[in-house]
Amino acid sequence: MKAARTTRRFLVAVAMLLLLTACGAEGGASPDGEPAGGGTPAGGDDTAPAGTEAEGGGDPTPVRVASILSGQAGYLTALVEHMGLGEEHGLDLEVTDLGFVEAANALRQDRADVALMSVSSIVSLRGEQGFESVIVGPSNWSGNAWVVREDAPYEDFADLQGERIGNFPRTTGAFFFSAVLADAMDLSIEDDFDSVEADVSALVALLENGEVEAVNLFEPHVSKLLTIGGYRVLLDFDEFFEELMGARPLKATYAATPQWIEENPDTVEAVQAVLAEAIEAIKSGADEEFFRDNADELFGLTTAEQVDAGFERNRLSYVGPDEWREGDVEVQNQILQEGIDLGLLPEPPEDWQEDMWLDCYYEQCPSG
């Protein structure tokens, strides 16, 4: 991989690297539906080869993108199309609506050039199937939180020990983070709690019906409950990890194979510029009109109050160019290693930490 990493230094010459991302669709087709451990994609026949760098400067370069088209991932994709950023940067973005498992499988089978994946799934694919993929750009922080009723007596997550809680299935990224979080408190998410596994809609219903004391949710579902009233955040995952380890946990990213990265440096650079521009629009609030027009379809926000809250919270989930710091890769590797040690992820090769990252990201990269 040393040759590949040398090539990657050229790819990251642009200062702002970003990519499509996720926080979730309703139910199972969300970033939290991305396998964190044993649920990695099954095998399949390879199809057409991935695209290579287009010669000349005439026609736009096709880029096959495998991405879920709902929640925050779908919102970013839709915003890119709405702003016409692909065309501006000489790309023909061919987006296929695929859930996280299918998107990862498409990348592995050479049916996509880049795919929206969770970081834990990149490790799982490497450990289980020997398939290597490289993070082109970090895109979404966790955005998860433990939510309780407003009048609940709990002051800390540890107070819930022995209580019935609602969580996502064990193969999901949301469960992965909750397990690492509990372990940091010397607790076991599986042994020290009476845990009920469900998808996001069922989790909300369980809390509303008083069948559980707390639920693990992600945005915009957290904001929706807080807007309805009668609920509060007991523990924010991003805040907890930032205080404990110095960085928020990375949930989603776009990834590509090292071969495609090496063969398509100009295209990778253009894709990163497209996504950086779109996320800058989100971070600055320049996307407000588009967000409000699509809040119901993409986020399930139906009332004006929910849309207002969702708009303010949405921008916080994306990794801005000025937010990625030099030590973030080390922290993400530490979180992933915790998951490996807990048995949530298969043991990857010794060089996995070096191979899955580019040499720098965003504003930490040299500008010339």
GROMACS .gro file of C-alpha atoms in nm:
model
  368
    1MET     CA    1   0.000   0.000   0.000
    2LYS     CA    2   0.297   0.237   0.016
    3ALA     CA    3   0.265   0.318  -0.355
    4ALA     CA    4  -0.104   0.379  -0.314
    5ARG     CA    5  -0.044   0.615  -0.023
    6THR     CA    6   0.208   0.812  -0.229
    7THR     CA    7  -0.052   0.857  -0.498
    8ARG     CA    8  -0.306   0.962  -0.238
    9ARG     CA    9  -0.087   1.255  -0.136
   10PHE     CA   10  -0.151   1.395  -0.481
   11LEU     CA   11  -0.521   1.332  -0.452
   12VAL     CA   12  -0.556   1.537  -0.137
   13ALA     CA   13  -0.381   1.844  -0.271
   14VAL     CA   14  -0.719   2.015  -0.271
   15ALA     CA   15  -0.777   2.155   0.076
   16MET     CA   16  -1.139   2.062   0.119
   17LEU     CA   17  -1.227   1.698   0.096
   18LEU     CA   18  -1.579   1.590   0.164
   19LEU     CA   19  -1.830   1.346   0.063
   20LEU     CA   20  -2.187   1.227   0.060
   21THR     CA   21  -2.312   1.102   0.390
   22ALA     CA   22  -2.575   0.983   0.604
   23CYS     CA   23  -2.767   0.994   0.912
   24GLY     CA   24  -3.057   0.795   0.821
   25ALA     CA   25  -3.370   0.688   0.658
   26GLU     CA   26  -3.673   0.565   0.844
   27GLY     CA   27  -3.640   0.210   0.970
   28GLY     CA   28  -3.373  -0.029   0.860
   29ALA     CA   29  -3.251   0.156   0.549
   30SER     CA   30  -3.039   0.401   0.745
   31PRO     CA   31  -2.674   0.447   0.828
   32ASP     CA   32  -2.761   0.271   1.149
   33GLY     CA   33  -2.860  -0.024   0.935
   34GLU     CA   34  -2.504  -0.055   0.814
   35PRO     CA   35  -2.344  -0.372   0.950
   36ALA     CA   36  -2.085  -0.308   1.218
   37GLY     CA   37  -1.981  -0.670   1.254
   38GLY     CA   38  -2.099  -0.999   1.108
   39GLY     CA   39  -2.360  -0.855   0.871
   40THR     CA   40  -2.131  -0.755   0.589
   41PRO     CA   41  -2.247  -0.800   0.229
   42ALA     CA   42  -2.266  -1.146   0.079
   43GLY     CA   43  -2.078  -1.243  -0.233
   44GLY     CA   44  -2.191  -1.192  -0.590
   45ASP     CA   45  -2.074  -1.186  -0.947
   46ASP     CA   46  -1.860  -0.897  -1.059
   47THR     CA   47  -2.006  -0.678  -1.330
   48ALA     CA   48  -1.877  -0.388  -1.537
   49PRO     CA   49  -1.536  -0.250  -1.434
   50ALA     CA   50  -1.509   0.081  -1.252
   51GLY     CA   51  -1.450   0.389  -1.461
   52THR     CA   52  -1.103   0.523  -1.526
   53GLU     CA   53  -0.982   0.875  -1.576
   54ALA     CA   54  -1.141   1.037  -1.880
   55GLU     CA   55  -0.900   1.164  -2.143
   56GLY     CA   56  -0.939   1.512  -2.275
   57GLY     CA   57  -1.157   1.791  -2.135
   58GLY     CA   58  -1.476   1.757  -2.338
   59ASP     CA   59  -1.744   1.525  -2.208
   60PRO     CA   60  -1.818   1.503  -1.835
   61THR     CA   61  -1.658   1.212  -1.656
   62PRO     CA   62  -1.908   0.950  -1.534
   63VAL     CA   63  -1.882   0.855  -1.167
   64ARG     CA   64  -2.096   0.570  -1.035
   65VAL     CA   65  -2.214   0.659  -0.686
   66ALA     CA   66  -2.385   0.406  -0.459
   67SER     CA   67  -2.576   0.596  -0.193
   68ILE     CA   68  -2.893   0.572   0.006
   69LEU     CA   69  -3.134   0.845  -0.107
   70SER     CA   70  -3.312   0.934   0.216
   71GLY     CA   71  -3.226   1.103   0.543
   72GLN     CA   72  -2.909   1.308   0.556
   73ALA     CA   73  -2.734   1.102   0.289
   74GLY     CA   74  -3.019   1.152   0.048
   75TYR     CA   75  -3.041   1.518   0.138
   76LEU     CA   76  -2.678   1.580   0.048
   77THR     CA   77  -2.715   1.389  -0.278
   78ALA     CA   78  -3.028   1.584  -0.367
   79LEU     CA   79  -2.859   1.913  -0.281
   80VAL     CA   80  -2.564   1.830  -0.506
   81GLU     CA   81  -2.806   1.766  -0.792
   82HIS     CA   82  -3.014   2.075  -0.710
   83MET     CA   83  -2.705   2.297  -0.718
   84GLY     CA   84  -2.575   2.135  -1.038
   85LEU     CA   85  -2.235   2.085  -0.879
   86GLY     CA   86  -2.146   1.771  -1.072
   87GLU     CA   87  -2.177   1.946  -1.404
   88GLU     CA   88  -1.986   2.248  -1.274
   89HIS     CA   89  -1.691   2.027  -1.193
   90GLY     CA   90  -1.701   1.820  -1.511
   91LEU     CA   91  -1.871   1.513  -1.367
   92ASP     CA   92  -2.169   1.304  -1.466
   93LEU     CA   93  -2.276   1.165  -1.127
   94GLU     CA   94  -2.468   0.842  -1.181
   95VAL     CA   95  -2.632   0.787  -0.843
   96THR     CA   96  -2.790   0.451  -0.759
   97ASP     CA   97  -3.025   0.438  -0.460
   98LEU     CA   98  -2.886   0.159  -0.244
   99GLY     CA   99  -2.892   0.090   0.128
  100PHE     CA  100  -2.563   0.063   0.309
  101VAL     CA  101  -2.520  -0.312   0.273
  102GLU     CA  102  -2.603  -0.296  -0.097
  103ALA     CA  103  -2.379   0.007  -0.152
  104ALA     CA  104  -2.082  -0.168   0.007
  105ASN     CA  105  -2.157  -0.476  -0.202
  106ALA     CA  106  -2.170  -0.264  -0.518
  107LEU     CA  107  -1.826  -0.124  -0.444
  108ARG     CA  108  -1.686  -0.470  -0.377
  109GLN     CA  109  -1.838  -0.605  -0.698
  110ASP     CA  110  -1.704  -0.316  -0.908
  111ARG     CA  111  -2.054  -0.183  -0.979
  112ALA     CA  112  -1.979   0.151  -0.812
  113ASP     CA  113  -1.681   0.384  -0.807
  114VAL     CA  114  -1.757   0.530  -0.466
  115ALA     CA  115  -2.000   0.409  -0.200
  116LEU     CA  116  -2.151   0.549   0.115
  117MET     CA  117  -2.039   0.324   0.402
  118SER     CA  118  -1.991   0.326   0.776
  119VAL     CA  119  -1.634   0.319   0.895
  120SER     CA  120  -1.699   0.002   1.094
  121SER     CA  121  -1.816  -0.176   0.779
  122ILE     CA  122  -1.491  -0.089   0.605
  123VAL     CA  123  -1.311  -0.273   0.885
  124SER     CA  124  -1.558  -0.562   0.872
  125LEU     CA  125  -1.515  -0.612   0.498
  126ARG     CA  126  -1.138  -0.607   0.538
  127GLY     CA  127  -1.146  -0.856   0.824
  128GLU     CA  128  -1.408  -1.095   0.684
  129GLN     CA  129  -1.349  -1.085   0.311
  130GLY     CA  130  -1.009  -0.921   0.266
  131PHE     CA  131  -1.171  -0.641   0.065
  132GLU     CA  132  -0.986  -0.312   0.096
  133SER     CA  133  -1.154   0.026   0.066
  134VAL     CA  134  -1.018   0.369   0.145
  135ILE     CA  135  -1.198   0.658   0.312
  136VAL     CA  136  -1.204   0.938   0.057
  137GLY     CA  137  -1.347   1.187   0.304
  138PRO     CA  138  -1.511   1.178   0.648
  139SER     CA  139  -1.868   1.299   0.618
  140ASN     CA  140  -2.096   1.249   0.920
  141TRP     CA  141  -2.047   1.244   1.293
  142SER     CA  142  -2.258   1.003   1.496
  143GLY     CA  143  -2.555   1.225   1.583
  144ASN     CA  144  -2.686   0.959   1.825
  145ALA     CA  145  -2.816   1.014   2.176
  146TRP     CA  146  -2.983   0.829   2.461
  147VAL     CA  147  -3.325   0.989   2.505
  148VAL     CA  148  -3.549   0.955   2.812
  149ARG     CA  149  -3.881   1.099   2.925
  150GLU     CA  150  -3.849   1.445   3.071
  151ASP     CA  151  -3.961   1.334   3.419
  152ALA     CA  152  -3.734   1.027   3.428
  153PRO     CA  153  -3.516   1.011   3.743
  154TYR     CA  154  -3.195   0.925   3.556
  155GLU     CA  155  -2.910   1.175   3.562
  156ASP     CA  156  -2.648   0.964   3.386
  157PHE     CA  157  -2.649   0.670   3.147
  158ALA     CA  158  -2.502   0.448   3.419
  159ASP     CA  159  -2.819   0.509   3.622
  160LEU     CA  160  -3.003   0.295   3.366
  161GLN     CA  161  -2.815  -0.018   3.468
  162GLY     CA  162  -3.063  -0.305   3.502
  163GLU     CA  163  -3.340  -0.109   3.331
  164ARG     CA  164  -3.516  -0.186   3.002
  165ILE     CA  165  -3.375   0.018   2.715
  166GLY     CA  166  -3.435   0.029   2.341
  167ASN     CA  167  -3.143  -0.008   2.104
  168PHE     CA  168  -3.071  -0.083   1.740
  169PRO     CA  169  -2.973  -0.437   1.635
  170ARG     CA  170  -2.623  -0.558   1.718
  171THR     CA  171  -2.509  -0.541   1.355
  172THR     CA  172  -2.568  -0.165   1.329
  173GLY     CA  173  -2.343   0.135   1.370
  174ALA     CA  174  -2.571   0.281   1.637
  175PHE     CA  175  -2.533  -0.031   1.850
  176PHE     CA  176  -2.157  -0.031   1.787
  177PHE     CA  177  -2.118   0.319   1.931
  178SER     CA  178  -2.349   0.242   2.224
  179ALA     CA  179  -2.142  -0.065   2.314
  180VAL     CA  180  -1.812   0.125   2.304
  181LEU     CA  181  -1.970   0.405   2.508
  182ALA     CA  182  -2.095   0.163   2.774
  183ASP     CA  183  -1.757  -0.010   2.788
  184ALA     CA  184  -1.594   0.325   2.862
  185MET     CA  185  -1.814   0.334   3.173
  186ASP     CA  186  -1.708  -0.020   3.269
  187LEU     CA  187  -2.051  -0.148   3.166
  188SER     CA  188  -2.166  -0.403   2.910
  189ILE     CA  189  -2.445  -0.288   2.681
  190GLU     CA  190  -2.556  -0.650   2.647
  191ASP     CA  191  -2.513  -0.778   3.003
  192ASP     CA  192  -2.591  -0.479   3.227
  193PHE     CA  193  -2.915  -0.368   3.063
  194ASP     CA  194  -3.242  -0.530   2.963
  195SER     CA  195  -3.208  -0.432   2.599
  196VAL     CA  196  -3.482  -0.449   2.336
  197GLU     CA  197  -3.365  -0.434   1.974
  198ALA     CA  198  -3.582  -0.256   1.716
  199ASP     CA  199  -3.571  -0.019   1.421
  200VAL     CA  200  -3.603   0.355   1.469
  201SER     CA  201  -3.982   0.382   1.433
  202ALA     CA  202  -4.039   0.101   1.683
  203LEU     CA  203  -3.790   0.254   1.926
  204VAL     CA  204  -3.980   0.582   1.927
  205ALA     CA  205  -4.306   0.396   1.987
  206LEU     CA  206  -4.153   0.198   2.274
  207LEU     CA  207  -4.048   0.516   2.449
  208GLU     CA  208  -4.377   0.692   2.383
  209ASN     CA  209  -4.571   0.394   2.522
  210GLY     CA  210  -4.355   0.373   2.834
  211GLU     CA  211  -4.229   0.023   2.749
  212VAL     CA  212  -3.864   0.124   2.787
  213GLU     CA  213  -3.683   0.377   3.001
  214ALA     CA  214  -3.451   0.510   2.730
  215VAL     CA  215  -3.386   0.470   2.357
  216ASN     CA  216  -3.086   0.518   2.132
  217LEU     CA  217  -3.190   0.756   1.851
  218PHE     CA  218  -3.022   0.964   1.584
  219GLU     CA  219  -3.116   1.290   1.415
  220PRO     CA  220  -3.370   1.406   1.311
  221HIS     CA  221  -3.564   1.174   1.541
  222VAL     CA  222  -3.401   1.326   1.847
  223SER     CA  223  -3.507   1.675   1.742
  224LYS     CA  224  -3.859   1.556   1.661
  225LEU     CA  225  -3.909   1.414   2.011
  226LEU     CA  226  -3.765   1.722   2.178
  227THR     CA  227  -3.995   1.940   1.970
  228ILE     CA  228  -4.300   1.735   2.065
  229GLY     CA  229  -4.208   1.789   2.430
  230GLY     CA  230  -4.190   1.561   2.729
  231TYR     CA  231  -3.848   1.417   2.642
  232ARG     CA  232  -3.484   1.508   2.704
  233VAL     CA  233  -3.138   1.393   2.599
  234LEU     CA  234  -2.970   1.191   2.873
  235LEU     CA  235  -2.641   1.144   2.691
  236ASP     CA  236  -2.519   1.278   2.357
  237PHE     CA  237  -2.277   1.036   2.189
  238ASP     CA  238  -2.078   1.308   2.012
  239GLU     CA  239  -2.032   1.512   2.329
  240PHE     CA  240  -1.936   1.204   2.531
  241PHE     CA  241  -1.667   1.085   2.289
  242GLU     CA  242  -1.535   1.437   2.238
  243GLU     CA  243  -1.487   1.481   2.612
  244LEU     CA  244  -1.348   1.130   2.662
  245MET     CA  245  -1.125   1.090   2.356
  246GLY     CA  246  -1.096   1.434   2.201
  247ALA     CA  247  -1.307   1.374   1.889
  248ARG     CA  248  -1.659   1.283   1.788
  249PRO     CA  249  -1.720   0.934   1.647
  250LEU     CA  250  -1.737   0.918   1.268
  251LYS     CA  251  -2.049   0.742   1.146
  252ALA     CA  252  -2.046   0.763   0.767
  253THR     CA  253  -1.810   0.829   0.481
  254TYR     CA  254  -1.772   0.773   0.112
  255ALA     CA  255  -1.513   0.514   0.023
  256ALA     CA  256  -1.343   0.391  -0.293
  257THR     CA  257  -1.097   0.118  -0.377
  258PRO     CA  258  -0.727   0.208  -0.376
  259GLN     CA  259  -0.707   0.102  -0.741
  260TRP     CA  260  -0.979   0.346  -0.847
  261ILE     CA  261  -0.820   0.626  -0.646
  262GLU     CA  262  -0.484   0.568  -0.812
  263GLU     CA  263  -0.632   0.550  -1.162
  264ASN     CA  264  -0.858   0.855  -1.130
  265PRO     CA  265  -0.679   1.135  -0.943
  266ASP     CA  266  -0.849   1.422  -1.127
  267THR     CA  267  -1.192   1.264  -1.085
  268VAL     CA  268  -1.139   1.205  -0.714
  269GLU     CA  269  -1.032   1.566  -0.678
  270ALA     CA  270  -1.346   1.685  -0.859
  271VAL     CA  271  -1.577   1.463  -0.652
  272GLN     CA  272  -1.425   1.601  -0.334
  273ALA     CA  273  -1.467   1.958  -0.456
  274VAL     CA  274  -1.834   1.893  -0.539
  275LEU     CA  275  -1.909   1.754  -0.197
  276ALA     CA  276  -1.706   2.016  -0.014
  277GLU     CA  277  -1.910   2.287  -0.185
  278ALA     CA  278  -2.240   2.120  -0.100
  279ILE     CA  279  -2.151   2.067   0.265
  280GLU     CA  280  -2.026   2.424   0.295
  281ALA     CA  281  -2.373   2.532   0.179
  282ILE     CA  282  -2.527   2.319   0.454
  283LYS     CA  283  -2.289   2.441   0.722
  284SER     CA  284  -2.349   2.806   0.630
  285GLY     CA  285  -2.727   2.771   0.609
  286ALA     CA  286  -2.733   2.864   0.240
  287ASP     CA  287  -2.945   2.554   0.178
  288GLU     CA  288  -3.238   2.674   0.393
  289GLU     CA  289  -3.498   2.705   0.116
  290PHE     CA  290  -3.410   2.366  -0.028
  291PHE     CA  291  -3.414   2.206   0.318
  292ARG     CA  292  -3.759   2.340   0.400
  293ASP     CA  293  -3.897   2.231   0.063
  294ASN     CA  294  -3.775   1.874   0.118
  295ALA     CA  295  -3.792   1.834   0.496
  296ASP     CA  296  -4.097   1.606   0.489
  297GLU     CA  297  -3.981   1.380   0.206
  298LEU     CA  298  -3.620   1.337   0.317
  299PHE     CA  299  -3.643   1.375   0.695
  300GLY     CA  300  -4.004   1.307   0.790
  301LEU     CA  301  -4.037   1.652   0.947
  302THR     CA  302  -4.399   1.761   0.915
  303THR     CA  303  -4.464   2.061   1.139
  304ALA     CA  304  -4.307   2.406   1.116
  305GLU     CA  305  -4.157   2.358   1.461
  306GLN     CA  306  -3.998   2.028   1.360
  307VAL     CA  307  -3.859   2.177   1.040
  308ASP     CA  308  -3.709   2.471   1.231
  309ALA     CA  309  -3.540   2.240   1.481
  310GLY     CA  310  -3.428   1.997   1.212
  311PHE     CA  311  -3.272   2.272   1.004
  312GLU     CA  312  -3.059   2.391   1.293
  313ARG     CA  313  -2.951   2.039   1.392
  314ASN     CA  314  -2.889   1.908   1.041
  315ARG     CA  315  -2.579   2.114   0.977
  316LEU     CA  316  -2.413   1.984   1.295
  317SER     CA  317  -2.396   1.628   1.163
  318TYR     CA  318  -2.167   1.703   0.868
  319VAL     CA  319  -1.789   1.711   0.896
  320GLY     CA  320  -1.688   2.058   0.784
  321PRO     CA  321  -1.346   2.126   0.629
  322ASP     CA  322  -1.240   2.321   0.937
  323GLU     CA  323  -1.362   2.052   1.180
  324TRP     CA  324  -1.136   1.763   1.085
  325ARG     CA  325  -0.821   1.777   1.293
  326GLU     CA  326  -0.487   1.601   1.281
  327GLY     CA  327  -0.567   1.368   1.569
  328ASP     CA  328  -0.910   1.258   1.447
  329VAL     CA  329  -0.781   0.956   1.255
  330GLU     CA  330  -0.609   0.826   1.568
  331VAL     CA  331  -0.929   0.866   1.772
  332GLN     CA  332  -1.143   0.688   1.512
  333ASN     CA  333  -0.891   0.403   1.506
  334GLN     CA  334  -0.909   0.381   1.885
  335ILE     CA  335  -1.289   0.359   1.873
  336LEU     CA  336  -1.272   0.091   1.605
  337GLN     CA  337  -1.012  -0.104   1.801
  338GLU     CA  338  -1.243  -0.097   2.104
  339GLY     CA  339  -1.511  -0.254   1.884
  340ILE     CA  340  -1.266  -0.521   1.768
  341ASP     CA  341  -1.168  -0.597   2.129
  342LEU     CA  342  -1.537  -0.626   2.226
  343GLY     CA  343  -1.596  -0.876   1.946
  344LEU     CA  344  -1.821  -0.640   1.749
  345LEU     CA  345  -1.584  -0.634   1.451
  346PRO     CA  346  -1.374  -0.913   1.301
  347GLU     CA  347  -0.999  -0.894   1.342
  348PRO     CA  348  -0.854  -0.718   1.034
  349PRO     CA  349  -0.493  -0.744   0.909
  350GLU     CA  350  -0.227  -0.565   1.110
  351ASP     CA  351  -0.198  -0.280   0.858
  352TRP     CA  352  -0.570  -0.192   0.856
  353GLN     CA  353  -0.528   0.142   1.030
  354GLU     CA  354  -0.277   0.265   0.775
  355ASP     CA  355  -0.453   0.139   0.466
  356MET     CA  356  -0.805   0.275   0.518
  357TRP     CA  357  -0.715   0.645   0.545
  358LEU     CA  358  -0.566   0.904   0.313
  359ASP     CA  359  -0.264   1.094   0.441
  360CYS     CA  360  -0.462   1.407   0.532
  361TYR     CA  361  -0.811   1.553   0.510
  362TYR     CA  362  -0.968   1.893   0.465
  363GLU     CA  363  -0.785   2.199   0.586
  364GLN     CA  364  -0.501   1.997   0.739
  365CYS     CA  365  -0.387   1.919   0.382
  366PRO     CA  366  -0.133   2.144   0.209
  367SER     CA  367  -0.296   2.385  -0.033
  368GLY     CA  368  -0.030   2.374  -0.296
   0.00000   0.00000   0.00000
